[in-house]
Amino acid sequence: QDRFALHLYSVNGKHLSSVPLDEEVTAMCLTEEFVVLGTMQCGLEIRDLQSLRAAVPPVPMRVPVHSVSVTKEKSHILVGLEDGKLIVVGAGQPAEV
């Protein structure tokens, strides 16, 4: 019934959890703790990797997201937009960014 969904599987293929999504995912990046999603409807979502619940409220981007990446230090998220712009989003506490 749901148009879009995010599913989590174990390494052995066991279905662990799933959540319905309101937007079409166009980009995804995984870290040890989070999954970062970019959407066609101009959103950036950060979800907990184990529960798939939103870790923070969605961040509006105004333009569809084509790629997402997390820096090696996990301090910033790099977001490539459809119009060619690269947005850098701080990914920690204000003192850490």
Tab-separated table of C-alpha atoms in Angstrom:
chain	number	residue	atom	x	y	z
A	1	GLN	CA	0.000	0.000	0.000
A	2	ASP	CA	2.764	2.436	0.849
A	3	ARG	CA	4.331	4.058	-2.151
A	4	PHE	CA	7.830	4.368	-0.669
A	5	ALA	CA	9.434	2.472	2.205
A	6	LEU	CA	12.811	1.956	3.822
A	7	HIS	CA	13.680	-1.602	4.885
A	8	LEU	CA	16.494	-2.788	7.146
A	9	TYR	CA	17.955	-6.282	6.744
A	10	SER	CA	20.685	-8.094	8.659
A	11	VAL	CA	23.831	-9.308	6.920
A	12	ASN	CA	22.182	-12.751	6.804
A	13	GLY	CA	19.088	-11.405	5.044
A	14	LYS	CA	16.710	-11.310	8.013
A	15	HIS	CA	14.180	-8.477	7.792
A	16	LEU	CA	14.725	-6.321	10.899
A	17	SER	CA	12.438	-3.335	10.387
A	18	SER	CA	10.793	-1.050	7.878
A	19	VAL	CA	9.189	2.399	7.789
A	20	PRO	CA	6.938	4.019	5.193
A	21	LEU	CA	8.357	7.146	3.561
A	22	ASP	CA	6.441	10.153	2.313
A	23	GLU	CA	9.066	11.094	-0.280
A	24	GLU	CA	11.015	9.386	-3.065
A	25	VAL	CA	14.610	8.674	-2.028
A	26	THR	CA	17.220	9.728	-4.601
A	27	ALA	CA	20.400	9.433	-2.510
A	28	MET	CA	21.523	7.438	0.521
A	29	CYS	CA	24.625	7.236	2.687
A	30	LEU	CA	25.271	4.968	5.681
A	31	THR	CA	27.424	5.476	8.766
A	32	GLU	CA	27.825	3.185	11.765
A	33	GLU	CA	24.870	4.852	13.520
A	34	PHE	CA	22.779	6.666	10.905
A	35	VAL	CA	21.322	6.496	7.417
A	36	VAL	CA	21.243	9.820	5.550
A	37	LEU	CA	18.602	10.167	2.831
A	38	GLY	CA	18.164	12.776	0.124
A	39	THR	CA	14.792	13.043	-1.602
A	40	MET	CA	13.311	14.170	-4.893
A	41	GLN	CA	10.978	16.421	-2.891
A	42	CYS	CA	13.958	18.518	-1.666
A	43	GLY	CA	14.470	16.949	1.734
A	44	LEU	CA	17.440	15.705	3.743
A	45	GLU	CA	16.617	13.101	6.396
A	46	ILE	CA	18.869	11.610	9.050
A	47	ARG	CA	17.548	8.388	10.579
A	48	ASP	CA	18.824	6.047	13.266
A	49	LEU	CA	20.237	2.971	11.528
A	50	GLN	CA	18.789	0.434	13.981
A	51	SER	CA	15.246	1.774	14.450
A	52	LEU	CA	14.940	3.790	11.192
A	53	ARG	CA	13.290	6.583	13.235
A	54	ALA	CA	14.119	10.183	12.383
A	55	ALA	CA	17.100	11.350	14.463
A	56	VAL	CA	16.408	15.025	13.684
A	57	PRO	CA	13.612	16.861	11.864
A	58	PRO	CA	13.983	16.804	8.036
A	59	VAL	CA	16.126	19.596	6.591
A	60	PRO	CA	14.550	21.356	3.572
A	61	MET	CA	16.915	21.869	0.616
A	62	ARG	CA	14.620	23.783	-1.841
A	63	VAL	CA	15.993	21.732	-4.779
A	64	PRO	CA	15.907	17.929	-5.315
A	65	VAL	CA	18.868	16.087	-3.771
A	66	HIS	CA	21.058	14.034	-6.130
A	67	SER	CA	23.790	12.829	-3.761
A	68	VAL	CA	24.708	12.720	-0.082
A	69	SER	CA	27.975	11.872	1.638
A	70	VAL	CA	29.283	12.051	5.185
A	71	THR	CA	32.845	13.258	5.818
A	72	LYS	CA	35.401	10.853	7.254
A	73	GLU	CA	35.266	12.604	10.633
A	74	LYS	CA	31.425	12.489	10.512
A	75	SER	CA	31.341	16.221	11.253
A	76	HIS	CA	29.597	17.334	8.044
A	77	ILE	CA	27.161	16.064	5.432
A	78	LEU	CA	27.815	16.981	1.798
A	79	VAL	CA	24.636	17.354	-0.255
A	80	GLY	CA	24.723	17.587	-4.055
A	81	LEU	CA	21.644	19.275	-5.492
A	82	GLU	CA	19.960	19.028	-8.894
A	83	ASP	CA	20.981	22.605	-9.767
A	84	GLY	CA	24.688	21.772	-9.332
A	85	LYS	CA	25.168	23.326	-5.911
A	86	LEU	CA	27.014	21.574	-3.090
A	87	ILE	CA	25.569	22.225	0.368
A	88	VAL	CA	27.653	21.491	3.483
A	89	VAL	CA	25.574	20.704	6.567
A	90	GLY	CA	27.135	20.522	10.053
A	91	ALA	CA	26.422	17.127	11.600
A	92	GLY	CA	27.367	17.533	15.251
A	93	GLN	CA	26.837	19.673	18.295
A	94	PRO	CA	27.468	23.385	17.576
A	95	ALA	CA	30.732	23.275	19.565
A	96	GLU	CA	31.945	20.316	17.474
A	97	VAL	CA	31.144	21.748	14.036
